PDB file of C-alpha atoms in Angstrom:
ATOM      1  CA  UNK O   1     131.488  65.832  12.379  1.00  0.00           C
ATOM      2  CA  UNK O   2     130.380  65.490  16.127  1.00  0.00           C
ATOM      3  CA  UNK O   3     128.197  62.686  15.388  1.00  0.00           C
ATOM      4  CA  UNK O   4     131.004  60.777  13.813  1.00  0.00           C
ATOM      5  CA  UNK O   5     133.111  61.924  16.382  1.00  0.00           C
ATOM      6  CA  UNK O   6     131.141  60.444  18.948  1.00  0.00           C
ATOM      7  CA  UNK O   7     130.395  57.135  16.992  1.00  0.00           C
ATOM      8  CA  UNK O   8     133.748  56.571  16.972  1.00  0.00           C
ATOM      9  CA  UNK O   9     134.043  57.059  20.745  1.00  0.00           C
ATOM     10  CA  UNK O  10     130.839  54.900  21.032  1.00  0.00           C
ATOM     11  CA  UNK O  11     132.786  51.841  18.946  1.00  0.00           C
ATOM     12  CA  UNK O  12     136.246  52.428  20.891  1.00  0.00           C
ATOM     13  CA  UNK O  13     134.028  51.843  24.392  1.00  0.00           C
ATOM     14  CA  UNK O  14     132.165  48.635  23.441  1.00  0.00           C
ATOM     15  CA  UNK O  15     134.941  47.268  21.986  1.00  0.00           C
ATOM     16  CA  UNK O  16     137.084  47.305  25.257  1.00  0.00           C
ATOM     17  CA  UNK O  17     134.251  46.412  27.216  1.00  0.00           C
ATOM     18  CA  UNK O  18     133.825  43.304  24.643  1.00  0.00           C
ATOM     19  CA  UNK O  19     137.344  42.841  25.396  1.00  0.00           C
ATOM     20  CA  UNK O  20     137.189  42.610  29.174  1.00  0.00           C
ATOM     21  CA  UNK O  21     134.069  39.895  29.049  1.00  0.00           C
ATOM     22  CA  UNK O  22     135.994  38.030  26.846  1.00  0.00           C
ATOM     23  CA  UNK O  23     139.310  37.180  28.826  1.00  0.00           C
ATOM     24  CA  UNK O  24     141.176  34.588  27.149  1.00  0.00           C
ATOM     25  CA  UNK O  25     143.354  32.448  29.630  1.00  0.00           C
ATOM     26  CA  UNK O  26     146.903  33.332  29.939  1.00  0.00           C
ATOM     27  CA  UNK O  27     150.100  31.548  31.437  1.00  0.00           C
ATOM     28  CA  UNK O  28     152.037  33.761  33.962  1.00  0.00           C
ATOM     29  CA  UNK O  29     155.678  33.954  34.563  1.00  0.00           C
ATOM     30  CA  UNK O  30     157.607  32.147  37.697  1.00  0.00           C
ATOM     31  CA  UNK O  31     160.341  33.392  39.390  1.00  0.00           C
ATOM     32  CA  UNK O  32     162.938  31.894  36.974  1.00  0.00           C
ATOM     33  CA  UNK O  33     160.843  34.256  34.153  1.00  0.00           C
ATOM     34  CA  UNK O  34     159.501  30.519  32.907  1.00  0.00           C
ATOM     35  CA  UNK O  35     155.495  30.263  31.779  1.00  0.00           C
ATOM     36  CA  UNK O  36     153.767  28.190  34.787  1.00  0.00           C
ATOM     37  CA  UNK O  37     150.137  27.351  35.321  1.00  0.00           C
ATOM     38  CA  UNK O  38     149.909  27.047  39.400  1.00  0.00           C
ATOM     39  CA  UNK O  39     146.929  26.155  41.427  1.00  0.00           C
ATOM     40  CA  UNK O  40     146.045  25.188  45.024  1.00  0.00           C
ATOM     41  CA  UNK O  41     142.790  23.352  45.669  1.00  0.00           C
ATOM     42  CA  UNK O  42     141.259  22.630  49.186  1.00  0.00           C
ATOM     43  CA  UNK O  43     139.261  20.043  49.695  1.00  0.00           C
ATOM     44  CA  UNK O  44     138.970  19.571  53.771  1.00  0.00           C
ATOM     45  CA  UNK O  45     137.355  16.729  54.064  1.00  0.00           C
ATOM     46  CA  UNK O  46     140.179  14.190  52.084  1.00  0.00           C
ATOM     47  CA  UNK O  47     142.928  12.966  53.327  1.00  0.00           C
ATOM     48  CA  UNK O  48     146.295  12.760  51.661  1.00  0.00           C
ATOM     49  CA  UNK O  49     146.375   9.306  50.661  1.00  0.00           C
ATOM     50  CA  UNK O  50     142.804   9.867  49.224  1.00  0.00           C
ATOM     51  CA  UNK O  51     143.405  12.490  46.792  1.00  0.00           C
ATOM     52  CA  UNK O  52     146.611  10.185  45.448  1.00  0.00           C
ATOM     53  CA  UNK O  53     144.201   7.804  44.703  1.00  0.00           C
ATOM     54  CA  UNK O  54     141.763  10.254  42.807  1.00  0.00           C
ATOM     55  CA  UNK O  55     144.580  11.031  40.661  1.00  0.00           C
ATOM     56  CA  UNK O  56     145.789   8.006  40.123  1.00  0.00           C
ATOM     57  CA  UNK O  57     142.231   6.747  39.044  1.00  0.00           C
ATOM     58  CA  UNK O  58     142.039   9.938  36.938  1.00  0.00           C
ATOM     59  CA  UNK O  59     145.859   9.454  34.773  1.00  0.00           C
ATOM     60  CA  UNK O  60     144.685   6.060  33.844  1.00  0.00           C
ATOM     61  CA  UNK O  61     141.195   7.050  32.334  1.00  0.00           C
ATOM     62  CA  UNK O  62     140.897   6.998  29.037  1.00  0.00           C
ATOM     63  CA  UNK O  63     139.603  10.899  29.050  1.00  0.00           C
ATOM     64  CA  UNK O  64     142.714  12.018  30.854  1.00  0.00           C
ATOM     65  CA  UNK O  65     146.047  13.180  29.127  1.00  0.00           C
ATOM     66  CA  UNK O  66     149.027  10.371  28.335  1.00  0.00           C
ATOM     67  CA  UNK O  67     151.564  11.659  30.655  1.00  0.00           C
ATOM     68  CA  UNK O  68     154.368   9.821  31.700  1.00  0.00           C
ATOM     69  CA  UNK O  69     155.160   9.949  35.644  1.00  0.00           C
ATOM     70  CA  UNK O  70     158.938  10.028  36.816  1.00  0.00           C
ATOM     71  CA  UNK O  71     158.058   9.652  40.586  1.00  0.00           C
ATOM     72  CA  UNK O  72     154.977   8.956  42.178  1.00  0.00           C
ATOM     73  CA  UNK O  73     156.112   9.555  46.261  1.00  0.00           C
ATOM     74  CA  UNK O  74     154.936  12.803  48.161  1.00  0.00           C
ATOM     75  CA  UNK O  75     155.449  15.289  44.899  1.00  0.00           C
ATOM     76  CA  UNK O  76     154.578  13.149  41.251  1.00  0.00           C
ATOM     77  CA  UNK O  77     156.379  14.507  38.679  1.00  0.00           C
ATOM     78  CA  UNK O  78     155.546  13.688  34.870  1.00  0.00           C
ATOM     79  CA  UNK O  79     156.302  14.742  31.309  1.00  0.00           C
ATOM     80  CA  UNK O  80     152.985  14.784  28.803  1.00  0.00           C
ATOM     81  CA  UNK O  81     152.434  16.659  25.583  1.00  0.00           C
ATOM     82  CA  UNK O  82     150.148  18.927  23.624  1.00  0.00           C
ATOM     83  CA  UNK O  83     148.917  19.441  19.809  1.00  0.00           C
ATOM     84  CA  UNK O  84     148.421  22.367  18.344  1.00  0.00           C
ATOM     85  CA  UNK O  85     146.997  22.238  15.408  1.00  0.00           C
ATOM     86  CA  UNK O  86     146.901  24.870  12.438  1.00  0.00           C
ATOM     87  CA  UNK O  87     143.186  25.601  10.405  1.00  0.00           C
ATOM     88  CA  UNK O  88     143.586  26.715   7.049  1.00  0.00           C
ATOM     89  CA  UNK O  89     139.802  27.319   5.311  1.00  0.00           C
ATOM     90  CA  UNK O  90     138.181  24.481   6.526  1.00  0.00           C
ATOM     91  CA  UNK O  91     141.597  21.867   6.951  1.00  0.00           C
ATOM     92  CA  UNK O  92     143.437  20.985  10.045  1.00  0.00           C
ATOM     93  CA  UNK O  93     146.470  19.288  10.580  1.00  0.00           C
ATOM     94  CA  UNK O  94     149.107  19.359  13.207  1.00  0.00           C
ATOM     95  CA  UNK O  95     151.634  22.389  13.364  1.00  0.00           C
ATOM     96  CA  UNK O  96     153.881  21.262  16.141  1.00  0.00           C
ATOM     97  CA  UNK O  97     153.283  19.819  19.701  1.00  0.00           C
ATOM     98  CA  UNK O  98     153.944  21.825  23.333  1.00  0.00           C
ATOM     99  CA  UNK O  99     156.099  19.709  25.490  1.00  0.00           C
ATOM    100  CA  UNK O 100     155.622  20.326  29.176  1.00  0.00           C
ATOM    101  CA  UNK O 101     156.267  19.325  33.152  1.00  0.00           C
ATOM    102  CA  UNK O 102     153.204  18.817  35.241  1.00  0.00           C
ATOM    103  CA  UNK O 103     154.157  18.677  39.436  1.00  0.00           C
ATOM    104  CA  UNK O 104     151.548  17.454  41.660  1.00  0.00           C
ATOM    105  CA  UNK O 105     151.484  17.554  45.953  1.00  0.00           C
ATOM    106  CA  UNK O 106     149.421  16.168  47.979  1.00  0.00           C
ATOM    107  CA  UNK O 107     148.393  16.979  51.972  1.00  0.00           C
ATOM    108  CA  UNK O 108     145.595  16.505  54.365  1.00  0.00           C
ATOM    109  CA  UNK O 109     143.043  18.800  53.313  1.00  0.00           C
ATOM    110  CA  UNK O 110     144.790  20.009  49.734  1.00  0.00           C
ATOM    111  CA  UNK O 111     146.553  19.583  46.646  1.00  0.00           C
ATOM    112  CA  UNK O 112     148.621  21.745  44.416  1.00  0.00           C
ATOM    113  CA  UNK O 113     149.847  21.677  41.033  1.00  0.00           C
ATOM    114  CA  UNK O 114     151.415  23.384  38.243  1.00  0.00           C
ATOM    115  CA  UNK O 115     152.629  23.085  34.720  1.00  0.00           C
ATOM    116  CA  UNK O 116     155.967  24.560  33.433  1.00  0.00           C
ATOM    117  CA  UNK O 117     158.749  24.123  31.327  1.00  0.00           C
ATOM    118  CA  UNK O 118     156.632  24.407  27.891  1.00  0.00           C
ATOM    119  CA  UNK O 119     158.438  23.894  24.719  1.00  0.00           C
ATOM    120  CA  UNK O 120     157.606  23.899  21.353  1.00  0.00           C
ATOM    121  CA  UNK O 121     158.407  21.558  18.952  1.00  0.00           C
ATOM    122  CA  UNK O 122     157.422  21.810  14.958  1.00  0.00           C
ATOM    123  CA  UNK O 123     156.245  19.145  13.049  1.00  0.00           C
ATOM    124  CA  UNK O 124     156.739  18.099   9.610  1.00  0.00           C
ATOM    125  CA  UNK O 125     155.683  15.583   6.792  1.00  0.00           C
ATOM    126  CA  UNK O 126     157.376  12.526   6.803  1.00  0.00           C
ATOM    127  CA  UNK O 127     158.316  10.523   3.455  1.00  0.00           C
ATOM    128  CA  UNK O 128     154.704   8.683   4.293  1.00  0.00           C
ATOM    129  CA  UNK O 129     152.885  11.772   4.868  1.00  0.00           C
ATOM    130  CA  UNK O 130     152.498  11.486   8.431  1.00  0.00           C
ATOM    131  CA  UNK O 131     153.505  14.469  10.911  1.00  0.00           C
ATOM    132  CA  UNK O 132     156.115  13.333  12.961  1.00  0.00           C
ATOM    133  CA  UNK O 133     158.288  16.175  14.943  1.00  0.00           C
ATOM    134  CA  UNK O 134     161.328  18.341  13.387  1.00  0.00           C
ATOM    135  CA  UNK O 135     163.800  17.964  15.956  1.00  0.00           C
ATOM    136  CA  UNK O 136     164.113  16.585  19.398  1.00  0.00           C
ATOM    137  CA  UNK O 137     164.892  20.125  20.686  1.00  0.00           C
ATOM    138  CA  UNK O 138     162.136  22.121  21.373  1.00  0.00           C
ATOM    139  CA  UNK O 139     162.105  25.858  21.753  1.00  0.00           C
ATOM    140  CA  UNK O 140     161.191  27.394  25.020  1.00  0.00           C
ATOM    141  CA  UNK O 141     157.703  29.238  24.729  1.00  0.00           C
ATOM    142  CA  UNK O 142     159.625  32.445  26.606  1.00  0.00           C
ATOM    143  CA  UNK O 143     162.002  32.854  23.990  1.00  0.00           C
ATOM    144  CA  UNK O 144     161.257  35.847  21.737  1.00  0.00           C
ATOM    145  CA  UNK O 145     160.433  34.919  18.154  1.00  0.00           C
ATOM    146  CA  UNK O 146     161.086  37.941  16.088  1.00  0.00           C
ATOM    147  CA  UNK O 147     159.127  39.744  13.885  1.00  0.00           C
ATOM    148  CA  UNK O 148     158.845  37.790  11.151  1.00  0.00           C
ATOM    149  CA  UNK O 149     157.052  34.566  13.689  1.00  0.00           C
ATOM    150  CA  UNK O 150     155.797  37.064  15.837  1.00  0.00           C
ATOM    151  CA  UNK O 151     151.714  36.821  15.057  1.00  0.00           C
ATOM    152  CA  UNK O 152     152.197  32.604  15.223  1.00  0.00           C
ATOM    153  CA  UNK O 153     153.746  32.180  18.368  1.00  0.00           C
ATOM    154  CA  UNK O 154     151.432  34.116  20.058  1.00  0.00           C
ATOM    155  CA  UNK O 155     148.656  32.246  18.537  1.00  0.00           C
ATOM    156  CA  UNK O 156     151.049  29.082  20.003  1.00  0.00           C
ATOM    157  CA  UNK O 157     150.645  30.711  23.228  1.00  0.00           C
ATOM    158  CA  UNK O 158     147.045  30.849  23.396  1.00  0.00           C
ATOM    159  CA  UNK O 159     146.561  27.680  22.687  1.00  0.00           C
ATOM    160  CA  UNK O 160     148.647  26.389  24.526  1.00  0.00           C
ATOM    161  CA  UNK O 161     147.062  28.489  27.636  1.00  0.00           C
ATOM    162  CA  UNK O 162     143.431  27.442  26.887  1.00  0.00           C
ATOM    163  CA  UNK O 163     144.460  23.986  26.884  1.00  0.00           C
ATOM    164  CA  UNK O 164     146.607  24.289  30.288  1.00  0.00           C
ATOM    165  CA  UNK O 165     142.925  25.763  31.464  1.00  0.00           C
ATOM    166  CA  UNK O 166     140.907  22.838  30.055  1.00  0.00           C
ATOM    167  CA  UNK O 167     142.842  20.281  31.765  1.00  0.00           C
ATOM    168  CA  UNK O 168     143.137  22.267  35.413  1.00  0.00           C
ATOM    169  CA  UNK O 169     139.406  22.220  34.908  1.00  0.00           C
ATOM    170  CA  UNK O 170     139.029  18.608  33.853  1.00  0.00           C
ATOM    171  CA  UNK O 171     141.318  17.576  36.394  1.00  0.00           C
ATOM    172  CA  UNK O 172     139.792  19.886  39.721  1.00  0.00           C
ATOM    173  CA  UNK O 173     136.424  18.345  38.455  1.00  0.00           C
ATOM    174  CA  UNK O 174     137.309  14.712  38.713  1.00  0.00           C
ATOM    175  CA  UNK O 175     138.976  15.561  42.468  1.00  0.00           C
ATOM    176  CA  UNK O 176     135.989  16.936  43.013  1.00  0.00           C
ATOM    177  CA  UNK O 177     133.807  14.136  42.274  1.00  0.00           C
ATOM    178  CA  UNK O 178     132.296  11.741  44.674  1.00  0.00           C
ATOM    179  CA  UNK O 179     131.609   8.828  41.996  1.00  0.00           C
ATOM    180  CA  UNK O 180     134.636   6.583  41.275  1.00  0.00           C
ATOM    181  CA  UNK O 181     135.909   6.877  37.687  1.00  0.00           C
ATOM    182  CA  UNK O 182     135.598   3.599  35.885  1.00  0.00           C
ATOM    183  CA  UNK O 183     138.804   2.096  34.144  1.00  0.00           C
ATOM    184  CA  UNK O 184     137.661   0.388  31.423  1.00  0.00           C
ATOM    185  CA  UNK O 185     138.356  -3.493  32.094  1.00  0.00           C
ATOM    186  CA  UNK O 186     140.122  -5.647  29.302  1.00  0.00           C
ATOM    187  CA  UNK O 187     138.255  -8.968  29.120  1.00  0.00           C
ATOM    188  CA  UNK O 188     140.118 -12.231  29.597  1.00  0.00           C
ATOM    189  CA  UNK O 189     140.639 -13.704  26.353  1.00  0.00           C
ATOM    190  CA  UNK O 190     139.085 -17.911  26.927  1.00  0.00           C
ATOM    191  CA  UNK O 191     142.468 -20.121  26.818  1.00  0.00           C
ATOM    192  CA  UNK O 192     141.793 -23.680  24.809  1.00  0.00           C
ATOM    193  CA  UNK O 193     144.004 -26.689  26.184  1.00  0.00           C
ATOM    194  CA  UNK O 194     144.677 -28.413  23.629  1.00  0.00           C
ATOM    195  CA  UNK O 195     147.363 -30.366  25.354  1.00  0.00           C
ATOM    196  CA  UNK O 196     146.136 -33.868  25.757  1.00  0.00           C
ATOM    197  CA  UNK O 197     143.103 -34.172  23.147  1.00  0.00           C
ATOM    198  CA  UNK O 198     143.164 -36.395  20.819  1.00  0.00           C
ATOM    199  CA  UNK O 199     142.034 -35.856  17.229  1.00  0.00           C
TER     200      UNK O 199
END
């Protein structure tokens, strides 16, 4: 009986210290009890106007995220979109899409920027078979699901949290990058005047 005793002790202590190496990213709340993803990064040696330009030349490579700027003066603000998708045995398709606010600030010496405002936003199968969203109203990722949703909007969550960390580390990276990012150039299509040839 001790032995199993203290097997079962044995099992309970690796497994919370398997749980501590593990930490999965989380979202934390802001003072208007909203999920919000907020970072300051230094960088002394750039100037304002530099970093802008680092994240413009980031938002319109191909690897970045399609999100939609409102203003672009001393604090950008912009509206972009993730998809969460749903594995069953080996398939994937899309379950619905997290809708979200990205700010970004800019000084001498630093830049800040957070994500907030997440909402959720199912998808279904259109008469094509496409998955095109529900509704036009998503639902706020703080709003408590019930029981019955309880085990899939947490798995919404973490999703949504590890890809809020994927793109804060994509993005830091590129500021932090001496190389220029290359835009990918569209070539100039040859024009044929065909204006005064005869034929």
């Amino acid at each position: 009986m001790k032995i199993v005793v203290m097997c079962l002790c044995f099992f309970i202590e690796m497994s919370s210290v398997f749980a501590q190496e593990r930490k999965e990213p989380m979202l934390s709340f802001d003072d208007k009890g909203k999920y919000i993803y907020y970072e300051v990064v230094t960088q002394q040696d750039k100037s304002a106007e530099a970093l802008k330009e680092r994240a413009k030349a980031y938002f319109r490579s191909p690897a970045a995220p399609k999100i939609q700027f409102l203003t672009q003066d001393s604090l950008w603000i912009g509206k972009g979109k993730l998809i969460i998708n749903k594995t069953a045995f080996v398939l994937t398709r899309p379950s619905g899409e997290v809708r979200y606010q990205l700010y970004l600030d800019f000084k001498n010496g630093k830049y800040r920027f957070w994500l907030t405002d997440f909402n959720f936003i199912p998808y279904q199968r259109d008469r094509y078979g496409n998955f095109v969203p529900a509704t036009s109203i998503g639902i706020p990722l703080e709003q408590n699901p019930g029981k019955l949703n309880a085990l899939e909007w947490a798995s919404y969550l973490k999703v949504t949290a590890k890809e809020v960390q994927l793109f804060a580390d994509k993005f830091k990276q590129t500021m932090l990058a001496d190389t220029a990012i290359a835009i990918p150039t569209t070539k100039a299509v040859p024009v044929q005047v065909t204006k005064d040839q005869k034929w």
